[in-house]
XYZ file of C-alpha atoms in Angstrom:
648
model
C -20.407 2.237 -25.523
C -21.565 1.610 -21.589
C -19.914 -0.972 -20.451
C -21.049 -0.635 -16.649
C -23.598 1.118 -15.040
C -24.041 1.929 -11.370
C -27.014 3.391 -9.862
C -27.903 4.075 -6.287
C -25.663 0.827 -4.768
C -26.067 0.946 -1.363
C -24.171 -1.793 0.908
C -25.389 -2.508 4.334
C -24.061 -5.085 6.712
C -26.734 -5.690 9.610
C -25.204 -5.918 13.264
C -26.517 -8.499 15.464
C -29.186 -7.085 17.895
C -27.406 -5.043 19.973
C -25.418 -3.799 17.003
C -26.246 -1.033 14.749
C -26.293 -1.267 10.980
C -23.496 -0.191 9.297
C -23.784 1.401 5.645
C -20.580 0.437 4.315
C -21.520 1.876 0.203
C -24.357 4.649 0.375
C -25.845 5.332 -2.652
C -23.508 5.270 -5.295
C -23.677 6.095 -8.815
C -20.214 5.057 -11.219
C -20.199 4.642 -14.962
C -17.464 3.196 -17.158
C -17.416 2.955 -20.894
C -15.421 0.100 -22.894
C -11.608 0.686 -23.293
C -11.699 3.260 -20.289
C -9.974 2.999 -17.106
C -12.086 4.333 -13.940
C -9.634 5.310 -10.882
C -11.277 4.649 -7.484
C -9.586 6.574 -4.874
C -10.244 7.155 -1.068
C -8.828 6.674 2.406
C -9.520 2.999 3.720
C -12.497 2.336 5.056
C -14.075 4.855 2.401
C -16.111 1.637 0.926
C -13.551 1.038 -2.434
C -13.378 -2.192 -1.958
C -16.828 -3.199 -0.518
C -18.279 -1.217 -3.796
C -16.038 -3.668 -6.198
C -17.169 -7.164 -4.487
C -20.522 -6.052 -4.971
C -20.041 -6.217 -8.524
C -18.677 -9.475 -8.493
C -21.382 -10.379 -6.012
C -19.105 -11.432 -3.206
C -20.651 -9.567 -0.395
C -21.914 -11.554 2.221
C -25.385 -12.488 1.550
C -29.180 -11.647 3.077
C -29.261 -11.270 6.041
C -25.813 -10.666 7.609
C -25.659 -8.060 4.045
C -27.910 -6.254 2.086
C -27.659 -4.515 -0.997
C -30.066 -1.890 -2.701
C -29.196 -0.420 -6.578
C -28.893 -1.172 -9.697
C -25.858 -2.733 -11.964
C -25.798 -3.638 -15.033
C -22.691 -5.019 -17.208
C -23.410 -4.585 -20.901
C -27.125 -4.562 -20.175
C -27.139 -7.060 -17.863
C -28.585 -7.337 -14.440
C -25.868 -8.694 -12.232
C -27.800 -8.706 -8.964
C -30.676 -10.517 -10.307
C -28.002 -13.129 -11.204
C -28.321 -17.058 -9.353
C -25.347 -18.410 -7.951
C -25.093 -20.691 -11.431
C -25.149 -17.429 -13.425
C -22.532 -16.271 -11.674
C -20.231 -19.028 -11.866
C -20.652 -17.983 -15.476
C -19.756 -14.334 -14.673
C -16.757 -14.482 -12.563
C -13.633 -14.820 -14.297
C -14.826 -14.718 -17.660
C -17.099 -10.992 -17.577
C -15.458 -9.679 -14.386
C -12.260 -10.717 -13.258
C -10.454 -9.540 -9.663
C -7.153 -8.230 -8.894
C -7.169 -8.414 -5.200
C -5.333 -6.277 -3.200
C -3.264 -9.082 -0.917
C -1.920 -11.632 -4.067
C -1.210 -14.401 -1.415
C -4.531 -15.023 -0.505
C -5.660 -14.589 -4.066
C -3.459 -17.780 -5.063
C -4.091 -21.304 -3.806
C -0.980 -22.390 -2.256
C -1.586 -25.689 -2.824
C -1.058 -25.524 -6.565
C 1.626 -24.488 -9.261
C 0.526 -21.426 -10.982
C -0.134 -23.238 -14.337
C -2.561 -25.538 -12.632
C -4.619 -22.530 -10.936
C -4.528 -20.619 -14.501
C -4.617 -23.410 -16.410
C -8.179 -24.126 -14.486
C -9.405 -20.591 -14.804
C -9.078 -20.602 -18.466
C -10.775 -24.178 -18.733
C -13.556 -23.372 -16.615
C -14.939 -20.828 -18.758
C -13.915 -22.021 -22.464
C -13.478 -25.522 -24.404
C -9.431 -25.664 -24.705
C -7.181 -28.736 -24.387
C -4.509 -28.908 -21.664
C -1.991 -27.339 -24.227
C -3.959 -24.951 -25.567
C -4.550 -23.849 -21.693
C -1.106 -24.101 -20.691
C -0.174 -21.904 -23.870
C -3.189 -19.598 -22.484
C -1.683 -19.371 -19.116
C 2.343 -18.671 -20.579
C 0.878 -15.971 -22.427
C -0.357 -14.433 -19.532
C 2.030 -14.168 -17.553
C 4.279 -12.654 -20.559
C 1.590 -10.120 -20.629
C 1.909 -9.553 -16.342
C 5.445 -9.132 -17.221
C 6.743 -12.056 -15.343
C 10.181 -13.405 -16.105
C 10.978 -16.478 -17.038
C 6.722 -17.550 -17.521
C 7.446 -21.360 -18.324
C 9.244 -21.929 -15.568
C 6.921 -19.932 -13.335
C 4.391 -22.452 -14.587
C 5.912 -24.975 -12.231
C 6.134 -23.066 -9.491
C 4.219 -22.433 -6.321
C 3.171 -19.546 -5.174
C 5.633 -19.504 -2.049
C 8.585 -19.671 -4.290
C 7.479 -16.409 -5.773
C 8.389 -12.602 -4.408
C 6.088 -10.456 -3.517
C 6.006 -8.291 -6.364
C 6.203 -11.976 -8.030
C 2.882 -13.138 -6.478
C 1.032 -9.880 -7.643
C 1.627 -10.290 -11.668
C 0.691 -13.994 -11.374
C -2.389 -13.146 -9.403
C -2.971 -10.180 -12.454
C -2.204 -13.154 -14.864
C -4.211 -14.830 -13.593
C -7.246 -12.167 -13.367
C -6.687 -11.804 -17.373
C -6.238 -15.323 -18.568
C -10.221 -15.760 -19.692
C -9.970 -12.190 -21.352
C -13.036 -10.189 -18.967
C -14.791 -8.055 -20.110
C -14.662 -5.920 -16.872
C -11.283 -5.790 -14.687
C -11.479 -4.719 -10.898
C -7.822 -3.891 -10.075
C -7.639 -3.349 -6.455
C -3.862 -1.843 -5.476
C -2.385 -3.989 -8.314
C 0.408 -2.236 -8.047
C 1.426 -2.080 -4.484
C 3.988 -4.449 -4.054
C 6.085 -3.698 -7.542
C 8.933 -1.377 -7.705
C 8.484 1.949 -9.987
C 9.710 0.133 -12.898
C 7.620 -3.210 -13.424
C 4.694 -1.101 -12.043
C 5.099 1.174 -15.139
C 4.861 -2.004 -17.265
C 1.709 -3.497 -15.674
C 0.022 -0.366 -15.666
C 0.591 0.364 -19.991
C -0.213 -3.812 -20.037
C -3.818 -2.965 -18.661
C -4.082 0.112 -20.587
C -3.230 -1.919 -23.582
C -5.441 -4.602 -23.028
C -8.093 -1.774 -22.361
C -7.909 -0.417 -25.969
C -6.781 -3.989 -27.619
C -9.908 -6.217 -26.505
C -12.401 -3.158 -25.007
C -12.050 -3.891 -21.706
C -13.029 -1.815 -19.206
C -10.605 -1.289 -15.719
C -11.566 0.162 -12.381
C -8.589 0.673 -10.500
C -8.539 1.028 -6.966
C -5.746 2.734 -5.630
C -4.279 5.157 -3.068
C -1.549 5.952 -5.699
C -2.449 9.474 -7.372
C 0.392 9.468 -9.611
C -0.632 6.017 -11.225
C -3.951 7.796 -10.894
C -2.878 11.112 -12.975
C -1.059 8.940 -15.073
C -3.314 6.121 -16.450
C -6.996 6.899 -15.450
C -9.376 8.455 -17.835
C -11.845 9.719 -14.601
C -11.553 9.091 -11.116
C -14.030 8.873 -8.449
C -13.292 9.803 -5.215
C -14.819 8.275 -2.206
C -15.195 9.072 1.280
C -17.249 7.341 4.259
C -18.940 4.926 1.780
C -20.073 8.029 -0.492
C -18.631 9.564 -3.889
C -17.380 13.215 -2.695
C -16.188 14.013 -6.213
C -15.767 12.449 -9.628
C -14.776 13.376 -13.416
C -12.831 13.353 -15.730
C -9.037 12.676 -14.127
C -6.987 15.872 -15.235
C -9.817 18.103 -14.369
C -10.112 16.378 -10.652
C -6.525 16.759 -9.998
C -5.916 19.596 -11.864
C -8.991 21.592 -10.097
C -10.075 19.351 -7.195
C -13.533 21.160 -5.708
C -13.895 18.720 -2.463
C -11.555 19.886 0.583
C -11.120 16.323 1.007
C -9.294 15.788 -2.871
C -7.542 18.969 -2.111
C -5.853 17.006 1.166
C -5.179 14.420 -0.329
C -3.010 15.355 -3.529
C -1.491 17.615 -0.544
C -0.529 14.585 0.992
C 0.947 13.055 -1.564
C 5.043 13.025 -1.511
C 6.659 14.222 -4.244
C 9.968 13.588 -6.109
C 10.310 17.150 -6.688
C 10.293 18.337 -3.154
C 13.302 19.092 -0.455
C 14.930 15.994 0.478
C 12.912 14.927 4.380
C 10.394 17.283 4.252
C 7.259 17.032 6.123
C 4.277 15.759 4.997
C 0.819 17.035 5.263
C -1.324 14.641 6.524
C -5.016 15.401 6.986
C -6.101 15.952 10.800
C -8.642 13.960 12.492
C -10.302 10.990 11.773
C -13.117 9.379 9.209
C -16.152 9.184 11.245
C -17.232 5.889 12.490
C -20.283 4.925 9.572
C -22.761 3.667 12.500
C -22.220 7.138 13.728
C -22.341 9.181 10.253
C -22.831 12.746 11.169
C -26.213 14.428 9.320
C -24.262 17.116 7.807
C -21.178 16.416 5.450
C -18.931 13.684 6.649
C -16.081 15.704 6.416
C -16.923 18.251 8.279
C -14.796 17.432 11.178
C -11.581 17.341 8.986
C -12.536 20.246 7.143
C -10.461 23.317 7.324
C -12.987 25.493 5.358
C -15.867 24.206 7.144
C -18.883 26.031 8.424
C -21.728 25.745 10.802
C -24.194 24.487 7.609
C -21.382 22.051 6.800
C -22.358 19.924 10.197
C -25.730 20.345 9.628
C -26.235 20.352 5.935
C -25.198 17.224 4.023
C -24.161 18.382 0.384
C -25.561 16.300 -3.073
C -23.155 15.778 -5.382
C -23.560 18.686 -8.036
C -22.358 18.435 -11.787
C -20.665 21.274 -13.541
C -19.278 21.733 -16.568
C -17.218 18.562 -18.366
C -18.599 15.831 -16.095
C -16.944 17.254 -13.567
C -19.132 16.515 -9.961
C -18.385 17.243 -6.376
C -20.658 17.549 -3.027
C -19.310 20.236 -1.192
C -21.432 23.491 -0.374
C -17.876 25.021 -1.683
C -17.919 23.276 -4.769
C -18.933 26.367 -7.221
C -16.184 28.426 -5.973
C -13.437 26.202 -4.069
C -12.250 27.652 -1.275
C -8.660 27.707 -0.484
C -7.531 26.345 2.609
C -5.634 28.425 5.430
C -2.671 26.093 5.142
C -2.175 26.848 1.228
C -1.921 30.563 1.559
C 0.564 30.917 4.355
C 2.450 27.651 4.020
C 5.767 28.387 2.992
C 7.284 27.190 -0.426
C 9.545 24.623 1.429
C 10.410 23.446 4.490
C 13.826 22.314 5.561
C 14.638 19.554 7.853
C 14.732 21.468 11.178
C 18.582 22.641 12.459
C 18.135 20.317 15.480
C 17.120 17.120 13.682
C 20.421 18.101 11.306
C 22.637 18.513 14.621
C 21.567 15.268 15.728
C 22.040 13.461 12.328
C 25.321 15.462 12.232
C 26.531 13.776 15.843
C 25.166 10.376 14.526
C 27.133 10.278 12.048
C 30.140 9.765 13.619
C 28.878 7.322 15.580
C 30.066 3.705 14.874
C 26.787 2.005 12.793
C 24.002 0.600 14.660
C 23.613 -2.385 12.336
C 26.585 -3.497 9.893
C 26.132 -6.055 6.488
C 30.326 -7.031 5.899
C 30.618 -8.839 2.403
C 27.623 -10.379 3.035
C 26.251 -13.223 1.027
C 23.175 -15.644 1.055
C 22.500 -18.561 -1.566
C 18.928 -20.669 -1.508
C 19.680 -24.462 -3.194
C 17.592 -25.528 -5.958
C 15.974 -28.970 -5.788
C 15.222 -30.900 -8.495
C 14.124 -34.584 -9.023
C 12.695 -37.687 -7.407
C 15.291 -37.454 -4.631
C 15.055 -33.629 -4.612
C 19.000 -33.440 -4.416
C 20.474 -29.933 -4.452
C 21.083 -29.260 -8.149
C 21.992 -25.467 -7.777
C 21.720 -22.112 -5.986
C 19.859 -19.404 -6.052
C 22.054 -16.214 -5.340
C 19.692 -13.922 -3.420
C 22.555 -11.369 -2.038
C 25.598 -11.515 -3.481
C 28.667 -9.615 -1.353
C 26.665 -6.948 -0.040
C 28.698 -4.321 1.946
C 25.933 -1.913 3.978
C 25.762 0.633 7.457
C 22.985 1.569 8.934
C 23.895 4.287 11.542
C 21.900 5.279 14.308
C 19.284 8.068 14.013
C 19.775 7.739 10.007
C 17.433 6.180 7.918
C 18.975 4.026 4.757
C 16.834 3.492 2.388
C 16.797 0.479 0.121
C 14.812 0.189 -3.496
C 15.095 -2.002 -6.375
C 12.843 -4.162 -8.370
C 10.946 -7.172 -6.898
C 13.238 -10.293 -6.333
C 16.188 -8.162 -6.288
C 17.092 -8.992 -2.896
C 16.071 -6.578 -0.495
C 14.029 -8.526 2.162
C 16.691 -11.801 1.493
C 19.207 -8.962 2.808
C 16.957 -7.931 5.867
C 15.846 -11.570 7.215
C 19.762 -12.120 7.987
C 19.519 -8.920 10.088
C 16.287 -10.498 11.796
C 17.605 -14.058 12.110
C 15.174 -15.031 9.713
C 18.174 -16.687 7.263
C 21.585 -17.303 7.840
C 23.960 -15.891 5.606
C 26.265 -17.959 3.297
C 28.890 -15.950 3.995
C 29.765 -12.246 5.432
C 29.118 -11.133 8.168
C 26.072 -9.326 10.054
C 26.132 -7.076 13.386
C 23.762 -5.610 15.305
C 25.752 -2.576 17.402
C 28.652 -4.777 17.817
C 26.238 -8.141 18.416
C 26.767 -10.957 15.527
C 23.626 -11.753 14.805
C 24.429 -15.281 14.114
C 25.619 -16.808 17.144
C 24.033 -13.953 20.170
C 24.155 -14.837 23.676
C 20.766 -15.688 25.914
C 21.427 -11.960 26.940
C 21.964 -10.351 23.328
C 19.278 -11.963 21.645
C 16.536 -10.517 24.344
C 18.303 -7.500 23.577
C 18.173 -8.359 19.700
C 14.249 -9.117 20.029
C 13.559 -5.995 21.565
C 15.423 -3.305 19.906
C 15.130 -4.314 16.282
C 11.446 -4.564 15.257
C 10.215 -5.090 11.757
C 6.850 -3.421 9.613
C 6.380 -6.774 6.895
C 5.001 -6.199 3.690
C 1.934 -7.758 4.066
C -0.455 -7.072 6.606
C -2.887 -9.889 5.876
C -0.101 -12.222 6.955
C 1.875 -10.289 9.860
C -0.963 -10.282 11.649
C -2.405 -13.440 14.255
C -5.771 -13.867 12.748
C -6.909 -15.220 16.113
C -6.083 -12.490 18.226
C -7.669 -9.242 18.754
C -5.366 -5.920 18.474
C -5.480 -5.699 22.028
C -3.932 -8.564 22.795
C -1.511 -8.298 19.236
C -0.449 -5.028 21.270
C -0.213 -6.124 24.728
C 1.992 -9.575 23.779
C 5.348 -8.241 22.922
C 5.023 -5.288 25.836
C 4.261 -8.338 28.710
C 7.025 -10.060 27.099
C 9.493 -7.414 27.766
C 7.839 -6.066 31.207
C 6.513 -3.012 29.827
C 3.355 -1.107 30.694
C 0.151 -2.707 28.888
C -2.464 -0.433 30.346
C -5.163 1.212 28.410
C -3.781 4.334 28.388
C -0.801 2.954 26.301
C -2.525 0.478 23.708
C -4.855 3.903 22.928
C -1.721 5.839 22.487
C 0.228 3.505 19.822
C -3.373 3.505 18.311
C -3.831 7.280 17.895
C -0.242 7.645 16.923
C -1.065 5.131 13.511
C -4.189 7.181 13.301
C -7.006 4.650 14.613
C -9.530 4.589 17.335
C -9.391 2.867 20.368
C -12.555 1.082 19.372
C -10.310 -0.932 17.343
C -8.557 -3.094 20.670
C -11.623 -5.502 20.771
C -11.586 -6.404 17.255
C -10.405 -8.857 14.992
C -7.841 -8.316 11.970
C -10.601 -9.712 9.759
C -12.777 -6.632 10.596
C -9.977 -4.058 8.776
C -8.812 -3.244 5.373
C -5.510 -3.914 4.251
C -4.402 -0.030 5.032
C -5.942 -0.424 9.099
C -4.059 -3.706 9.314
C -0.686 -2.516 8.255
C -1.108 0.384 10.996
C -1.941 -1.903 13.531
C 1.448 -3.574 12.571
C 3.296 -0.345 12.563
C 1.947 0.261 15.992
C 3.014 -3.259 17.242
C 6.116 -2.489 16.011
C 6.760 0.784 17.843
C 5.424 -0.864 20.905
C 8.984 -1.685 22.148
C 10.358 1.686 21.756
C 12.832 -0.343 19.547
C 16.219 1.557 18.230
C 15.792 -0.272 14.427
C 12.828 -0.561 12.826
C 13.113 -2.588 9.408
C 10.072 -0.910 7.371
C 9.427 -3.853 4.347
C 6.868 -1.738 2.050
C 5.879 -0.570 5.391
C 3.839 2.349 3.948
C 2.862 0.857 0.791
C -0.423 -0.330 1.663
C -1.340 2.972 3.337
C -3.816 5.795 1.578
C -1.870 9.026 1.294
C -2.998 10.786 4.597
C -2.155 8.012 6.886
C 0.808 7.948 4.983
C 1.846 11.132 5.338
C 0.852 10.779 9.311
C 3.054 7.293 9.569
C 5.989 8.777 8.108
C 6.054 12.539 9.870
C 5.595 9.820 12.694
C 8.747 7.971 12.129
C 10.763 11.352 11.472
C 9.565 12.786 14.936
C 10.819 9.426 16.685
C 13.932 9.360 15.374
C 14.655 13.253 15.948
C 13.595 12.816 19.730
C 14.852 9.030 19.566
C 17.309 8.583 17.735
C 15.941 6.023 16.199
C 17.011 4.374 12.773
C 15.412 3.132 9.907
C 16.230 0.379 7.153
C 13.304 1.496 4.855
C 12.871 -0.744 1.949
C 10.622 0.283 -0.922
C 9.489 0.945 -4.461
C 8.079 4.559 -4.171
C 11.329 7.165 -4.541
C 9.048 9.787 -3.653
C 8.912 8.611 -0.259
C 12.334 7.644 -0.216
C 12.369 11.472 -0.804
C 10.868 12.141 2.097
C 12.496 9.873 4.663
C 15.950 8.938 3.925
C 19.520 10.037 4.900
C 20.804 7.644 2.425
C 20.095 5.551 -0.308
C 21.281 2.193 -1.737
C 20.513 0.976 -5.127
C 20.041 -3.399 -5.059
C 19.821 -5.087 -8.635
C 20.387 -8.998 -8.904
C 21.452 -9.491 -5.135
C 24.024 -6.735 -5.603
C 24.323 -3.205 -4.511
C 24.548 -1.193 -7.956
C 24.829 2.314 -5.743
C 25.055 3.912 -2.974
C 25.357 7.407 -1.468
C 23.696 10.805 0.116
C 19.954 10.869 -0.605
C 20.273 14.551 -1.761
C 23.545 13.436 -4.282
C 21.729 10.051 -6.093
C 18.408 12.107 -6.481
C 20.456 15.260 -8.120
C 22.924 12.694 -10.421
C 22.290 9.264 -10.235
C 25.500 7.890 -11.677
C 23.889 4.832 -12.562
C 22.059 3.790 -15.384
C 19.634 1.431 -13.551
C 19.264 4.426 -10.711
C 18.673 6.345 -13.610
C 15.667 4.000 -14.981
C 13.963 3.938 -11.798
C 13.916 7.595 -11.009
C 12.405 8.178 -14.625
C 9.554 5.871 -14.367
C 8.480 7.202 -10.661
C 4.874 7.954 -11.256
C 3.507 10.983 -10.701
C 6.964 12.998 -11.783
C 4.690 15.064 -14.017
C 1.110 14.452 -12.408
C -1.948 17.557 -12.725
C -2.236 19.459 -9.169
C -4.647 22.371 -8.809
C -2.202 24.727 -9.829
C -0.261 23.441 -13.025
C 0.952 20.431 -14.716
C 2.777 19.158 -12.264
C 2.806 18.339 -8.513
C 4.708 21.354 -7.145
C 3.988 24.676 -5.344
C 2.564 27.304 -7.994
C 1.591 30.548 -7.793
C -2.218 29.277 -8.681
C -2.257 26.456 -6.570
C -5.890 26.038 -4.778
C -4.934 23.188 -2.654
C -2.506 23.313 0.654
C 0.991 22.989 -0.520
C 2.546 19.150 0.171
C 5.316 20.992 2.383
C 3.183 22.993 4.368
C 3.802 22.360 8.005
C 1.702 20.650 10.032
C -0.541 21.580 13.059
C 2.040 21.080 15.811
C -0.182 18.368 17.692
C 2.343 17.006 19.952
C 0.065 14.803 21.977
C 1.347 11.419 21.272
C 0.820 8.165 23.277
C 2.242 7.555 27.217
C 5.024 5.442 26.206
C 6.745 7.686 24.346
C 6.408 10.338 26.636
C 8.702 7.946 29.111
């Protein structure tokens, strides 16, 4: 049964008078039965997001936005809806994952008033019946402890905490139609696993239907039933999800699965990311839009813009290729693997017996509970619990476990953000706790941090120019044109960016404009908190090769903290296991990935998604002797322009 129907959407938001138009969604066509799961996959800016407000009718309206098409959800008309029919809609026929969870929750209330509310507004239950509703819920997001949770705000909560109550609370009124957008972002491998066979359950159980937006194409291989993939506001290619990633016929799916990083590949390899640029949409080119990035282009290709085509099992791609993919250059003379260079190991060879840059000595950190009319201190919360770490200097140490673990309690005492309980902390000899005027400058300056959310690490009220140019004035560093445009190109943006707003980017543009603040200082620590997570694969791939070429010519370190092994894969030295405030292992990258010795380690490396996900050449994501698409350890085109200030 058709449980959604999209026909010819077309999203354009009008620019004032000196402004062009800009057609965000052009002419899109999606269909999604009941019980099916619909993966929407693209780089940002590629119009996922834009396309799944439209359904919910949250675009801005006439005249600042218009929208053209069709879409109908079980047979009904949702843009002919009023704004009463819609009240009817939301929440209880289409419910919302949003990507950022803290600006999905009000946090002015508990969670079981906001849930509580949601279910209430759409059906005739008593308080207990909706508080019952709500506990349920969150059992089904997975979230520990649910009746205390109830009581909570959403401030109190983790990250990966904040995203299964915003997902319980997107499934609380049972919808009909769920619009997932990067659910799972912020949760480790292991709870990610769970939320993802919770939709899929719910899917089958009450004939939902899921679109889930995602950069992720291991969740992707793993969970969808099709996938559509998007580029410049357009569907490039779509079908059903093992024939797309097992036989991709776009260039542009073939880069991208090659940009994915993979568990199976040599420890620190480099990434493929995809060259160039999206085009700016007030600029699209008349041809295909990829044509620019297109390694198999041709002269028709800029001139020629390609329908989508169908072929055989549903399978549809607009290419002029796309009845006989061609094979990239890159594929058929990449190597099989590529080792970390014998430079980069001399100089991680040298660092190594240098004393650590950044030192955690039995380190511990306790939050009180308050309870009561007085709120007197009742308890503690034991965040990190005699944590012994190094960082050294031009190493990266990478840190995963599951969400409220511990991991960014552990890294605010290295950025003066908490003060630990007890231990100790040091920054290259500097105790962190009690620097001089002179040390903490020093402190400020050479240890920068990448936060896990971009909607929030960002100064809504200034424009990236000026979120650029702040901590370089600070300092006395050069703020000139020439530099802002370089930390932009590095993170893979335009320079057209510097006059705008953070309101004006996605999620994945905001969280490179904070990776470029970040490198801004030429800093010797970067913490990285889910500093890639947000990212689509090719800027991905881009951020990290990035980071690897600073700290070979740098000697710059990393503390990397995040859920995705495969990119842990790809960037770390070492690797330390945190469970319950407590380091559970700890050891060479290369060792824990060949024999985890423990059986939480263990856990997490099993559930990685994507361990066993379609590529064009076989079941899984490695090299193959059929492989159509450019292997993910091909090397890249040795661009080594890179901005003035790190020329210096």
């Amino acid at each position: 049964m058709t449980l959604l129907e999209i026909e010819d959407l077309s999203v354009t938001f009008n620019g004032g008078p000196s402004s062009p138009a800009v057609r965000a969604v052009d002419s899109v066509d999606l269909t999604l039965e009941a019980g099916e799961t619909l993966a929407v996959v693209g780089e940002s800016g590629s119009g996922k997001t834009v396309t799944a407000l439209s359904l919910l009718g949250l675009n801005p309206p006439e005249p600042v936005c218009g929208t053209t098409g069709s879409i109908r959800l079980d047979g009904t008309d949702l843009r002919a809806l009023g704004p009463r029919e819609w009240r009817a809609v939301r929440g209880r026929r289409v419910a919302m994952v949003f990507q950022d969870p803290g600006s999905a929750l009000n946090p002015l209330l508990t969670l079981g008033i906001q849930i509580t509310d949601a279910v209430r507004a759409h059906e005739r239950l008593t308080r207990e019946q909706a508080r019952r509703r709500a506990v349920k819920a969150l059992e089904q997001a997975r979230m520990p402890e649910p009746e205390r949770r109830l009581r909570q705000y959403p401030h109190e909560l983790s990250g990966g905490m904040r995203q299964r109550a915003a997902i319980a609370l997107a499934i609380a009124a049972r919808p009909r139609l769920l619009i997932a957008d990067e659910p799972t972002t912020a949760l480790d491998v292991a709870v990610q696993a769970e939320i993802m066979a919770m939709l899929r359950s719910l899917c089958v159980d009450l004939g939902m239907g899921l679109i889930l937006i995602t950069h992720d194409l291991g969740v992707v291989a793993e969970q969808a039933d099709r996938v559509a993939v998007m580029y410049a506001g357009r569907v490039v290619e779509s079908g059903p999800a093992a024939q797309v990633l097992k036989r991709p016929r776009m260039p542009y799916t073939q880069a991208l699965l090659a940009a994915t990083p993979r568990l199976d590949a040599p420890a620190r390899t480099r990434l493929v990311s995809i060259e160039g640029q999206p085009p700016r949409l007030r600029d699209r080119p008349s041809g295909c839009s990829f044509a620019n990035r297109c390694p198999v282009a041709v002269d028709d290709c800029a001139t020629t813009a390609p329908p989508l085509t169908l072929f055989d099992g549903g399978h549809a791609a607009a290419c002029l290729f796309a009845d006989a993919p061609v094979e990239p250059p890159a594929a058929r003379t990449a190597p099989a693997a590529r080792a970390v260079p014998a430079e980069l190991s001399e100089t991680v060879a040298e660092a190594s017996a240098e004393p650590p840059i950044a030192e955690f000595d039995a380190v511990d950190l306790r939050y009180p509970v308050r309870s009561g009319a007085l709120r007197r201190v009742t308890g503690h919360v034991h965040a990190v619990q005699g944590v012994s770490l190094k960082v050294e200097a031009g190493r990266t140490l990478a840190l995963v476990g599951e969400s409220g673990s511990g991991k960014t309690s552990l890294t605010k005492l290295l950025l003066r953000l908490e003060r630990p309980s007890g231990g100790t902390v040091r920054y290259d000899g500097i105790d962190v706790t009690r620097p001089g005027p002179a040390d903490l400058r020093r402190l400020q300056r050479e240890v920068q941090v990448v936060f896990q959310n971009p909607y929030a690490s960002l100064d809504p009220r200034l424009t990236v120019r000026q979120i650029l140019e702040e901590p370089l004035r600070v300092h006395g560093l050069d703020a000139g044109e020439d530099t802002l445009t370089g930390l932009l190109r590095d993170v893979g943006l335009d320079s057209f960016a510097l006059d705008r707003f953070p309101s004006a980017f996605s999620g994945g543009q905001r969280q490179r404009i904070a990776i470029a603040r970040a490198l801004a200082l030429r800093p010797r620590l970067i913490v990285c908190d889910e500093a890639v997570s947000a990212l689509d694969v090719s800027i991905q791939a881009q951020v990290l090769n990035l980071l690897a070429d600073l700290q070979a010519e740098h000697g710059m370190a990393y503390l990397f903290i995040t859920h995705d092994l495969a990119v842990v894969r790809s960037v770390a030295h070492r690797i330390a296991v945190m469970r319950h405030g407590r380091i559970v292992e700890e050891g060479a990258a290369e060792d824990i990935y060949a024999a985890p010795a423990h059986e939480y380690t263990r856990e997490l490396l099993a559930r990685a998604p994507g361990r066993n996900t379609p590529s064009a050449g076989g079941p899984a994501i490695s090299p193959t002797a059929g492989d159509t698409r450019p292997s993910p350890t091909a090397p890249l085109s040795q661009n080594k322009e890179r901005s003035p200030l790190w020329r210096r």
